[in-house]
Coordinates of C-alpha atoms and ligand atoms in Angstrom, one line a residue:
X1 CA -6.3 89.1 -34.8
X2 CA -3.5 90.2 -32.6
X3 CA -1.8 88.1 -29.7
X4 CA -4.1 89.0 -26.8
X5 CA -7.3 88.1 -28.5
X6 CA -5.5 85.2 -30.0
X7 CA -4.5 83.7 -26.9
X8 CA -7.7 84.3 -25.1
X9 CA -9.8 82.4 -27.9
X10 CA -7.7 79.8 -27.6
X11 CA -7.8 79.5 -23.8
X12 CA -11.7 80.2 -23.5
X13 CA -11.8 77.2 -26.3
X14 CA -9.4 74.8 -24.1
X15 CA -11.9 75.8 -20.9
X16 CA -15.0 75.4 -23.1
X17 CA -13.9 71.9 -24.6
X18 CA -12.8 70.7 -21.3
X19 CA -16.2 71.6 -19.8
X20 CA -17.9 69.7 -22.2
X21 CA -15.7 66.4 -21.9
X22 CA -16.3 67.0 -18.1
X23 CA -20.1 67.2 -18.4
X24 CA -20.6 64.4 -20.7
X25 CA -18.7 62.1 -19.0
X26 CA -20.5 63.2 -15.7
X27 CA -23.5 62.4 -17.6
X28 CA -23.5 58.5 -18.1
X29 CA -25.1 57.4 -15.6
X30 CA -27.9 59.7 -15.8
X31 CA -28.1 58.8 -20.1
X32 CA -28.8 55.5 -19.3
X33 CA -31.1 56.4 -16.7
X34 CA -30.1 54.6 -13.9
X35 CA -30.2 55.3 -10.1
X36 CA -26.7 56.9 -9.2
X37 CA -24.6 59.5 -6.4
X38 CA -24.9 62.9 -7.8
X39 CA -21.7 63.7 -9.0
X40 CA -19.4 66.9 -8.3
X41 CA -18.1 68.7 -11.3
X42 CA -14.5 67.4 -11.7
X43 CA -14.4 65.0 -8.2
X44 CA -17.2 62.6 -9.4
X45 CA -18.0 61.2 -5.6
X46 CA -14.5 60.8 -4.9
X47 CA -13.8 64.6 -3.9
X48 CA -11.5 64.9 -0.8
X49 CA -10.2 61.4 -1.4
X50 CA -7.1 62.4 -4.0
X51 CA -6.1 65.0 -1.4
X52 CA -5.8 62.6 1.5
X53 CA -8.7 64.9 3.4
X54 CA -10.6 61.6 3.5
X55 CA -10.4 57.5 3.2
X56 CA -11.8 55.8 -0.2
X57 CA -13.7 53.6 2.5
X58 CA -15.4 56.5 3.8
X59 CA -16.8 58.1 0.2
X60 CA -17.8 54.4 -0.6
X61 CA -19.5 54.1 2.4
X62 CA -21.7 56.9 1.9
X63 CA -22.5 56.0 -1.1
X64 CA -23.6 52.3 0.1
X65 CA -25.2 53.8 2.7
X66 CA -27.2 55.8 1.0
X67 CA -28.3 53.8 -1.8
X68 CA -28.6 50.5 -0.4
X69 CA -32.0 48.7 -0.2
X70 CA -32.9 50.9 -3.3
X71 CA -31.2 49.2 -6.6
X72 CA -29.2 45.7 -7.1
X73 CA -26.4 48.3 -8.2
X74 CA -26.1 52.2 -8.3
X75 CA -23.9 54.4 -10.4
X76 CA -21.1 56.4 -9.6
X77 CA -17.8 58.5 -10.3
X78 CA -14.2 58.3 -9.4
X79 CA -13.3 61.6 -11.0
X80 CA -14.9 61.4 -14.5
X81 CA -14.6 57.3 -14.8
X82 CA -17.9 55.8 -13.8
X83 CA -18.6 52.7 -12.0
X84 CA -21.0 50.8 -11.1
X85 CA -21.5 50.4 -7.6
X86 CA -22.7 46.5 -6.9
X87 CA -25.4 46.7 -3.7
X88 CA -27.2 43.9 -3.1
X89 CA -25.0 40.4 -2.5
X90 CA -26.9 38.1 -5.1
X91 CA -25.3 40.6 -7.5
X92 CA -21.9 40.2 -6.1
X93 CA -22.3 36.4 -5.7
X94 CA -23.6 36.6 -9.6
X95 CA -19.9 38.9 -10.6
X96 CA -17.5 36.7 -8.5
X97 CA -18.9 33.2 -8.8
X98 CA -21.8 32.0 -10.4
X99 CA -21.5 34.4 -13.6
X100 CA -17.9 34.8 -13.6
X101 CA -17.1 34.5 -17.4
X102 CA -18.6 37.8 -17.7
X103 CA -16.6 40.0 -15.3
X104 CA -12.7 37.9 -15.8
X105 CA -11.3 41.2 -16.4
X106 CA -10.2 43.8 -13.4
X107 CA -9.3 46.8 -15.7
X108 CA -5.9 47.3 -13.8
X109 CA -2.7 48.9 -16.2
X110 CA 0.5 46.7 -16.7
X111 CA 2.7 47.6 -19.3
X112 CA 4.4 44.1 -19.8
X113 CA 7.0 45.4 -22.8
X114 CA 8.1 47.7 -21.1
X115 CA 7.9 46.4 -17.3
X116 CA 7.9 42.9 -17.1
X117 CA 7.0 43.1 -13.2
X118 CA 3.7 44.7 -14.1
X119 CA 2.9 40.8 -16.0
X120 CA 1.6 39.6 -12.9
X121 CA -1.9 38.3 -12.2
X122 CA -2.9 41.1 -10.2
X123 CA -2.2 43.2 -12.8
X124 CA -2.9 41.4 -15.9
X125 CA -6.2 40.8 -18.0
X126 CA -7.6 38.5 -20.4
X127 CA -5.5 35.4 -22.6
X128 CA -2.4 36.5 -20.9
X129 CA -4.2 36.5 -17.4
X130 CA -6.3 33.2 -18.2
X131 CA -2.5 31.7 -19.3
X132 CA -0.3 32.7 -16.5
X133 CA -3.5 31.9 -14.4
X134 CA -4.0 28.4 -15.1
X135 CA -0.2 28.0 -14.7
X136 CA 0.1 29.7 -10.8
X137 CA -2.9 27.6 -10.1
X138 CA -0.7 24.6 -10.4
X139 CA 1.8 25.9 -7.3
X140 CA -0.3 27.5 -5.0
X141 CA -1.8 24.1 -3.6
X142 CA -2.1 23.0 -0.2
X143 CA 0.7 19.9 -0.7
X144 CA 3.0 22.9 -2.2
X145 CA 1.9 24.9 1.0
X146 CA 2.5 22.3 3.4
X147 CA 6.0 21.4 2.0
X148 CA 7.2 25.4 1.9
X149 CA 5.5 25.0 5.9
X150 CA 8.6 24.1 7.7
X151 CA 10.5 26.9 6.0
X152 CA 8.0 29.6 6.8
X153 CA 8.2 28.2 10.6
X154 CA 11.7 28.2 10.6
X155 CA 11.6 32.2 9.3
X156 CA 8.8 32.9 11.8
X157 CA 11.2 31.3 15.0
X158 CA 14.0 33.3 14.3
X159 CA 11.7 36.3 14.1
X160 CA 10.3 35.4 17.5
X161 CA 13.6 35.3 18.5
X162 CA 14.9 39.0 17.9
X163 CA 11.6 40.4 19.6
X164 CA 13.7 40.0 23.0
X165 CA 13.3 38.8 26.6
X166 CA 13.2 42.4 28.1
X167 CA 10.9 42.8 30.6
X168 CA 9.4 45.9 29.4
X169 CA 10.0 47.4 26.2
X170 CA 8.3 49.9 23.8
X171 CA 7.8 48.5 20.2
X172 CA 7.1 50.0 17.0
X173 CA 4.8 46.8 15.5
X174 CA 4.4 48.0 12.6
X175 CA 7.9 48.3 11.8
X176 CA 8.3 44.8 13.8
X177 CA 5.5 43.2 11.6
X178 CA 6.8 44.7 8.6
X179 CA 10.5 42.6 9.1
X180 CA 9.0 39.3 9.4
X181 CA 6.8 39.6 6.6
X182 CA 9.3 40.7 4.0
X183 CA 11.5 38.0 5.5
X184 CA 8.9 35.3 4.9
X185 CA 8.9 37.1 1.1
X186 CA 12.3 37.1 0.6
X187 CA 12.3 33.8 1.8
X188 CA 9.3 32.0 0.0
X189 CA 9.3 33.9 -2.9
X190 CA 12.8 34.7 -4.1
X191 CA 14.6 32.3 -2.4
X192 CA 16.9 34.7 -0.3
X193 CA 19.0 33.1 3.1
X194 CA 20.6 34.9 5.5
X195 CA 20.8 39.0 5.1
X196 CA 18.1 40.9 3.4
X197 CA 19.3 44.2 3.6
X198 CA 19.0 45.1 0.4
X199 CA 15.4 43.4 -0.6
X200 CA 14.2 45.4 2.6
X201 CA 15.1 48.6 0.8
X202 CA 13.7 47.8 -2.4
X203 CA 10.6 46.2 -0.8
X204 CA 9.7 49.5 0.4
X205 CA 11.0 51.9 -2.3
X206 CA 9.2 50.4 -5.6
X207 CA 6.5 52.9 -4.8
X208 CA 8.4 56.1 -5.0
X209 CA 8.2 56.9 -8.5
X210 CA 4.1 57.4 -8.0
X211 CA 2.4 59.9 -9.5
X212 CA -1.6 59.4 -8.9
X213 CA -2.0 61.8 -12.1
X214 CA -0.3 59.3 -14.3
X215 CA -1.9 55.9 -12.8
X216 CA -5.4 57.7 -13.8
X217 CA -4.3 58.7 -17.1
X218 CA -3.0 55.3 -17.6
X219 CA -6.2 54.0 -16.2
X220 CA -7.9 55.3 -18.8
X221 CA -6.4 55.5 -21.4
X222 CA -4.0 52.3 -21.5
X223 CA -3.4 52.4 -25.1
X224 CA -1.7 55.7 -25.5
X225 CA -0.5 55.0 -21.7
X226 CA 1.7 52.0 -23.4
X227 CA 2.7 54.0 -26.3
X228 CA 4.1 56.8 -24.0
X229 CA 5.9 53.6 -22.2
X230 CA 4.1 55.0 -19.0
X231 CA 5.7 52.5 -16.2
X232 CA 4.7 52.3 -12.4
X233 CA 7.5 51.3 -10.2
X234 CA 10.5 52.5 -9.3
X235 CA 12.8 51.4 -11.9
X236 CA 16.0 50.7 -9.5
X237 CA 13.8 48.7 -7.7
X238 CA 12.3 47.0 -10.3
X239 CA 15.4 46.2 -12.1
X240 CA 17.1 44.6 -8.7
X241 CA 13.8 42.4 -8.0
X242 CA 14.0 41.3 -11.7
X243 CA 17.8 40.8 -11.6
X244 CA 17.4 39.3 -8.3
X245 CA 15.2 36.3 -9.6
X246 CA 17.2 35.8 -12.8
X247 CA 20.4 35.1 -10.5
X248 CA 18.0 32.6 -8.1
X249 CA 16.9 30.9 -10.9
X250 CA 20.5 30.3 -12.2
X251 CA 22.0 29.3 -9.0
X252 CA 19.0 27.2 -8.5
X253 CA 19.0 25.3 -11.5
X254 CA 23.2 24.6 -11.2
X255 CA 22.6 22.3 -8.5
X256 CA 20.8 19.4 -8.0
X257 CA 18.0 17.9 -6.4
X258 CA 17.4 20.7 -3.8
X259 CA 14.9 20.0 -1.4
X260 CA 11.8 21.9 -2.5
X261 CA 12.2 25.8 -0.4
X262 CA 10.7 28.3 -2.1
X263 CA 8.1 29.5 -4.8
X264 CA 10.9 30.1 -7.6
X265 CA 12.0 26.0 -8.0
X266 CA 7.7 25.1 -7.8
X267 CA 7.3 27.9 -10.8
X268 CA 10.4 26.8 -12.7
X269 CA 9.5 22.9 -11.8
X270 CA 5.4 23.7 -13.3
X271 CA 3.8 21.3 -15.5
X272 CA 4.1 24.1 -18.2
X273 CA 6.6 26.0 -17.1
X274 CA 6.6 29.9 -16.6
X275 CA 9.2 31.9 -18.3
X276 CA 12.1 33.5 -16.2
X277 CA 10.3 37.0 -16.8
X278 CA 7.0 35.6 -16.0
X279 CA 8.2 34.0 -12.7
X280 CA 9.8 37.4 -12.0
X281 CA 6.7 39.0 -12.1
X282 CA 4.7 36.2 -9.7
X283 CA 7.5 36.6 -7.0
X284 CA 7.0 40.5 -7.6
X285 CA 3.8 39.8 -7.4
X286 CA 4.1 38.6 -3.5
X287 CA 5.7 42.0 -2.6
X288 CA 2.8 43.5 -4.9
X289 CA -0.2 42.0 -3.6
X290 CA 0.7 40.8 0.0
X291 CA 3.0 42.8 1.4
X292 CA 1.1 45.6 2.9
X293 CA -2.0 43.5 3.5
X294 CA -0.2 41.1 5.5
X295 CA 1.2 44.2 7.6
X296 CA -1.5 46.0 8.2
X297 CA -3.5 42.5 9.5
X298 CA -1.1 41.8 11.8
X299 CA -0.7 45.4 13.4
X300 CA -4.3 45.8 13.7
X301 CA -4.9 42.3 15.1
X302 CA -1.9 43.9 17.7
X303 CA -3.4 46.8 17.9
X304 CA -7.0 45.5 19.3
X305 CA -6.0 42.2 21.1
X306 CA -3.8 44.9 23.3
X307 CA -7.0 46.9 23.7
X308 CA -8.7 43.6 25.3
X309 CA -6.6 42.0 27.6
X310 CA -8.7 39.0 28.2
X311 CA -9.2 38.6 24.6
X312 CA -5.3 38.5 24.2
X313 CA -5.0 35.9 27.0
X314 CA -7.4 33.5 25.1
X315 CA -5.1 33.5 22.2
X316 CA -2.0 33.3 24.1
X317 CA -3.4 30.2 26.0
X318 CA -4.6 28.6 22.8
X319 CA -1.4 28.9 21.4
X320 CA 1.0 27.4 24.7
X321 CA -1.7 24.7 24.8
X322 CA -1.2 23.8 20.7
X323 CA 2.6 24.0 21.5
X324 CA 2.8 21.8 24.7
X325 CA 0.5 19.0 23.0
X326 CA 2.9 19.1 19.8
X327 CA 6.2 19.8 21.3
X328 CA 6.4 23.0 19.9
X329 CA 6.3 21.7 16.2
X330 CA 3.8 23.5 14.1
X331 CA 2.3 21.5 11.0
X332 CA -0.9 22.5 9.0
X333 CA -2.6 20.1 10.2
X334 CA -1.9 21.5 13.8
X335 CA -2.9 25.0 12.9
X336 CA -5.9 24.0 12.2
X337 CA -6.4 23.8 16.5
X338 CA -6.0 27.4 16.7
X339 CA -9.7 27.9 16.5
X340 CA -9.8 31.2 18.4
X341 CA -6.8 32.9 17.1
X342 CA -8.1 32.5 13.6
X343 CA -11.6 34.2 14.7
X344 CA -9.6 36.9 15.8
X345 CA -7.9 36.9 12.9
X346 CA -10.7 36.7 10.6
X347 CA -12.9 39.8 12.9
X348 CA -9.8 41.9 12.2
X349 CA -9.5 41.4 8.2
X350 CA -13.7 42.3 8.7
X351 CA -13.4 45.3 10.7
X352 CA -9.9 46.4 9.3
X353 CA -10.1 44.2 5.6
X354 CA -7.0 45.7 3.7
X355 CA -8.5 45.7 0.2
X356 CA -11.4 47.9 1.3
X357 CA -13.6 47.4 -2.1
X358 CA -12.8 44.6 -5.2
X359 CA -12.6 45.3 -8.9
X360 CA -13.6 43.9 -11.8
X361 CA -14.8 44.8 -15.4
X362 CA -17.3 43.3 -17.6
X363 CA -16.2 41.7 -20.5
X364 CA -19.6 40.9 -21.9
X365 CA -23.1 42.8 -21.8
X366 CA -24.5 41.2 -18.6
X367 CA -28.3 41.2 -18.2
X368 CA -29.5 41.2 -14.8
X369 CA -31.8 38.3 -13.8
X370 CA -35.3 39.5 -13.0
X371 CA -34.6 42.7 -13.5
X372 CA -34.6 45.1 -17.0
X373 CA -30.7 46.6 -15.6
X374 CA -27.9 45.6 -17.8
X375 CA -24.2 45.6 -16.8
X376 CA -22.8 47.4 -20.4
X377 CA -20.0 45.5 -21.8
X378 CA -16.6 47.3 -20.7
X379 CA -18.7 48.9 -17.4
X380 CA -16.3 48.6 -14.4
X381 CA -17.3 47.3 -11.2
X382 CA -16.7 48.1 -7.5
X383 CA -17.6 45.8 -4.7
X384 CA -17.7 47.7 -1.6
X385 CA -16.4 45.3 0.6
X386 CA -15.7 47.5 3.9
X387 CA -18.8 48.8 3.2
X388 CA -20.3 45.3 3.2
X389 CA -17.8 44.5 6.4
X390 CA -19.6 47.1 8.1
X391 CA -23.3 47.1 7.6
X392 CA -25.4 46.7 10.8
X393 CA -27.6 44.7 9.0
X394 CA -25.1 42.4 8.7
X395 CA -22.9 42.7 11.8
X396 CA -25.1 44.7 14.5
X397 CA -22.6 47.0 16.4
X398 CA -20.1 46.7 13.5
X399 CA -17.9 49.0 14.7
X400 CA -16.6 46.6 17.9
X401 CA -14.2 44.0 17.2
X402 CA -16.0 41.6 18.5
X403 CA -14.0 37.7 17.3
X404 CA -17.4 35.6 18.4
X405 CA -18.9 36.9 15.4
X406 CA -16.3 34.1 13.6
X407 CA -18.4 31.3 15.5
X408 CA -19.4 28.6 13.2
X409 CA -23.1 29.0 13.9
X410 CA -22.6 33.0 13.3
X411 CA -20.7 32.8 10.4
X412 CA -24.0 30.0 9.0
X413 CA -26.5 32.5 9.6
X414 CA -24.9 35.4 7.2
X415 CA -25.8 35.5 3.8
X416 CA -22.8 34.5 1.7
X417 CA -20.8 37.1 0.1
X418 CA -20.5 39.0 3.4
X419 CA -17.6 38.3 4.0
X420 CA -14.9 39.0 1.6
X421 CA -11.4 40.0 2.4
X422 CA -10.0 37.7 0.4
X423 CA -12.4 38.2 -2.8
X424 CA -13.5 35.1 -4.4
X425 CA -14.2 33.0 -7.2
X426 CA -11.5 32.8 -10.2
X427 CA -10.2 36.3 -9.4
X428 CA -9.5 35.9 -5.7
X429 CA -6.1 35.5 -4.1
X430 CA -4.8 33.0 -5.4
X431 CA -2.5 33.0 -2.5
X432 CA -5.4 32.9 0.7
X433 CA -4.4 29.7 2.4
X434 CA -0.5 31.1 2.2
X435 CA -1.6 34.5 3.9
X436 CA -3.6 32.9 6.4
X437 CA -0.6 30.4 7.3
X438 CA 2.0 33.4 7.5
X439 CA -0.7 35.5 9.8
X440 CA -1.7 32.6 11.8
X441 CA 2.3 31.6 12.4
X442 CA 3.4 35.0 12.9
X443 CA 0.7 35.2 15.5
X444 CA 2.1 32.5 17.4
X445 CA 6.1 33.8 17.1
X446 CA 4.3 36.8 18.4
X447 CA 2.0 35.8 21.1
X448 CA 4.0 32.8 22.3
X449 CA 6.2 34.7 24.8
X450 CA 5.1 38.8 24.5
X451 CA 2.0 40.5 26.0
X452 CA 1.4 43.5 24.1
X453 CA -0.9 46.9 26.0
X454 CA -1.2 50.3 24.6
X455 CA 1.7 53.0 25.8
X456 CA 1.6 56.6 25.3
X457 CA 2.2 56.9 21.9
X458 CA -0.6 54.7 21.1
X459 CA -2.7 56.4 18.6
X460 CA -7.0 55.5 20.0
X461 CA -8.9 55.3 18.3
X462 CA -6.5 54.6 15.4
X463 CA -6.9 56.5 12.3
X464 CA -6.2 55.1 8.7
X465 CA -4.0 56.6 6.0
X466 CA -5.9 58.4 3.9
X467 CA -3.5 58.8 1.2
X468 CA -3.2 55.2 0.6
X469 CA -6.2 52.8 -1.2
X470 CA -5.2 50.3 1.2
X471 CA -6.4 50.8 4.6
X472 CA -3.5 51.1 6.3
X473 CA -2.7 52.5 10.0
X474 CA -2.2 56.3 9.4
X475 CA 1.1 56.3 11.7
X476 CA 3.0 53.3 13.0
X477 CA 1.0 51.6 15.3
X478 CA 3.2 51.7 19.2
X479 CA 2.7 49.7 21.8
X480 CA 4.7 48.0 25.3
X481 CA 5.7 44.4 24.9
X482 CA 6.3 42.4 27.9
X483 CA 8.3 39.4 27.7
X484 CA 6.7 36.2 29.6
X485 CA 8.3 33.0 30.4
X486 CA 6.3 30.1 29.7
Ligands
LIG501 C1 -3.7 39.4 4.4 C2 -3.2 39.1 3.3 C3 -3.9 39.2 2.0 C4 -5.1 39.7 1.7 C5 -6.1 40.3 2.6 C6 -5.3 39.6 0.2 C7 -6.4 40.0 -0.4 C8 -6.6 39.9 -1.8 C9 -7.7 40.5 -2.5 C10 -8.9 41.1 -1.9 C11 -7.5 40.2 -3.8 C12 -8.4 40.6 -5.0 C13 -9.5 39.5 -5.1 C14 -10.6 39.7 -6.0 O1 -10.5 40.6 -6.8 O2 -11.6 39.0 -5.9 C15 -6.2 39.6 -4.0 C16 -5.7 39.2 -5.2 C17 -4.5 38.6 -5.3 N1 -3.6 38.3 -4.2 FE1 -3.9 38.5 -2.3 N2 -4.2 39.0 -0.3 C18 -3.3 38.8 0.7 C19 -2.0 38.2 0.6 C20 -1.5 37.8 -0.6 C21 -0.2 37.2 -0.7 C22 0.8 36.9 0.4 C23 0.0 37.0 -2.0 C24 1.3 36.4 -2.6 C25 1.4 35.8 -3.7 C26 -1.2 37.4 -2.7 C27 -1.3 37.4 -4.1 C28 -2.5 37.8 -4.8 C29 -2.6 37.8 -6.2 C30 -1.5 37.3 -7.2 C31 -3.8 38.3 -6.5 C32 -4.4 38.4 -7.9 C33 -5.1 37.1 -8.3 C34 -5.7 37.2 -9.7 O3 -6.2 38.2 -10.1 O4 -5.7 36.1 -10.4 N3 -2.1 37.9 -1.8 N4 -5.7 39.4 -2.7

């Protein structure tokens, strides 16, 4: 045989072979004969999403859309890796709570040996999750929370502070959102005073290294992922966040008797104590797992509470009116008055819930409960939870923000599970009460004095970022500030 036909077997064999793989993995769903989205060759049903022509939210909307009503769950593709696609909220209440033990796993990568950040709980799965699990579970409680409290006030006053008394101004606020909430991380989680230059910088740059090829490949095959030592941050980055804590934790353990500031002396201080690389990777975790979430509920909450004036007054009035009666001291228990501002609060993580679908994996063959469907052992899971967020059936007109839908008798009359930006059960955040504490008091360093309308470069409607997983504003969101004495 000479070269030419040598070289074409060999590439009509490659194209032949990878037809086949691409077929029968497109074929699951259908093998086990079970309802599912018609898939496209190569795309699954996520085609347009890895080229940023359209939001994940939107191709698992459809696909909720389309099949709800039909089937407790209904199969699907993200490229060749199916999924089951949980429907009806029995089913989800069964995977997050009441049958837990079966889906502990989220099927995320981490490659502890060889990136000790990626040992976080976000991240991890099974023992080494359960482990590092029942540790964190120890520090995140509300006596912890309410003694870090006058720290994270302090953070959120001098952030108040810098938004100015100028009459009129134009802001970036996501930029301005962005500043306090890696200051309250910095703060709370690695123990930083004073100038954060630097942990600004890597706080945004531990992304860079991202290739969306590599997280799949990883994704599916973990194994050989490891083996290659396939990594997912930054490795500058990592490196200074990992340095960063070891030096915390040394300074911090040279003195004596601190009074109790930030996450790293509760972690080191736990019952059984975390290793320095393992509290690394919890205070990575923050930057991880919050970060972006935390920005993008406070810019949209911005973003629509400048839309609606009145709405905005209401908040602003609720806050002066907490402040007056407690001499501008803020104390959990206190918050707790700011009944309105945390409707708002909780209609914007509805309308605009960061973590637009939940994972999780099945660790065990799961047999549906009146019904002959079985969850396979190692099936992975999505929960569309902006899809849930924005079902008519659920919340009629579910496009308006709309905060009295956060009244205690509306919120009674839902089915539960409708509601879910925070997940639940064992795999939820583990750090809820903290992120509603940080939005709630970086509401009031923002409201307290500023009245925020839309200006010119306001993008309506606002458009999300495809690129991203998160849903994220697609440009920073702009608006006018006006400074108000009180
Ligand atoms: C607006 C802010 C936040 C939102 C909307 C949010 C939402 C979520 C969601 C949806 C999950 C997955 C839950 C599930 O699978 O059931 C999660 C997990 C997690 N979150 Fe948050 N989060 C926020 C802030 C934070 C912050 C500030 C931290 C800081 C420590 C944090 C730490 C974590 C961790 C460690 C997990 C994984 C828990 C586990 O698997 O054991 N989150 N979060």
């Amino acid at each position: 045989m000479d070269l030419l036909h040598r070289v074409l077997f060999t590439a009509f064999g490659t194209l032949t072979l990878f037809y086949v793989v691409v077929k029968i993995s497109l074929g699951y769903w259908k093998r086990r004969g079970i309802l599912h989205e018609k898939p496209k060759f190569l795309w699954g049903n996520i085609k347009g999403v890895v080229g940023g022509k359209r939001h994940v939210l939107d191709a698992l909307q459809t696909i909720y859309d389309t099949h709800k009503g039909q089937a407790p769950f209904v199969g699907c593709y993200a490229l060749l890796k199916p999924f089951v696609m949980v429907l009806d909220l029995e089913l989800v209440h069964n995977i997050l709570v009441s049958d837990e033990g079966y889906f502990t796993s989220r099927g995320l990568y981490n490659n502890v040996n060889n990136e000790p950040l990626s040992g976080n709980l976000l991240q991890l799965d099974g023992h080494k999750w359960r482990s590092l699990h029942a540790k964190s579970v120890t520090v995140f409680t509300s006596s912890n929370l309410q003694k870090l409290m006058p720290r994270l006030v302090q953070v959120s006053k001098i952030f108040g502070g810098r938004i100015g008394e100028q009459k009129l101004q134009q802001l970036n606020v996501s930029q301005l959102v962005d500043g306090y909430n890696i200051e309250v991380i910095g703060s709370l989680a690695f123990g930083l005073t004073g100038d954060q230059v630097e942990f600004r910088q890597m706080s945004r740059s531990y992304w860079n290294n991202f290739s969306l090829w590599r997280a799949y490949l990883a994704l599916e095959l973990p194994l050989l992922a490891r083996l290659l030592q396939y990594t997912s941050y930054d490795e500058l980055a990592t490196n200074y966040f990992y340095n960063l804590v070891h030096a915390q934790l040394y300074q911090q353990r040279l003195r004596d008797r601190q009074p109790l500031q930030n996450f790293l002396q509760l972690f080191s201080a736990a019952d059984d104590a975390l290793s320095d690389a393992q509290i690394a990777a919890q205070a990575f975790g923050f930057i991880l797992a919050g970060l972006e979430p935390l920005n993008a509920t406070l810019g949209f909450c911005l973003y629509e509470l400048a839309l609606q004036p009145d709405l905005q007054d209401r908040v602003r009035s609720e806050i002066q009116q907490l402040l007056h009666q407690h001499d501008g001291q803020l104390t959990a228990d206190s918050l707790k008055q700011l009944k309105y501002t945390k409707q708002v609060l909780n209609e914007t993580l509805r309308l605009h819930t960061p973590y637009p679908f939940l994972l999780r994996r099945a660790t065990k063959e799961f047999e549906l409960a009146k019904s002959v469907f079985v969850i396979a052992r190692g099936n992975n899971l999505i929960i569309p939870v902006a899809a849930i967020h924005r079902d008519p059936s659920i919340y009629p007109d579910p496009l308006r923000f709309d905060p009295a839908r956060f009244e205690a008798a509306a919120v009674k009359a839902r089915p539960a599970m409708s509601f879910l930006p925070f997940g639940q059960g064992l795999r939820g955040c583990i750090a809820m009460q903290l992120a509603e504490q940080q939005l709630l008091i970086g509401l009031v360093a923002l409201l307290q004095h500023h009245k925020y309308a839309p200006c010119a470069e306001t993008q309506i409607p606002l458009q999300y970022d495809n690129r991203k997983l998160l849903l994220m504003p697609k440009t920073d969101i702009q608006l006018s500030v006006e400074y108000v004495d009180t």
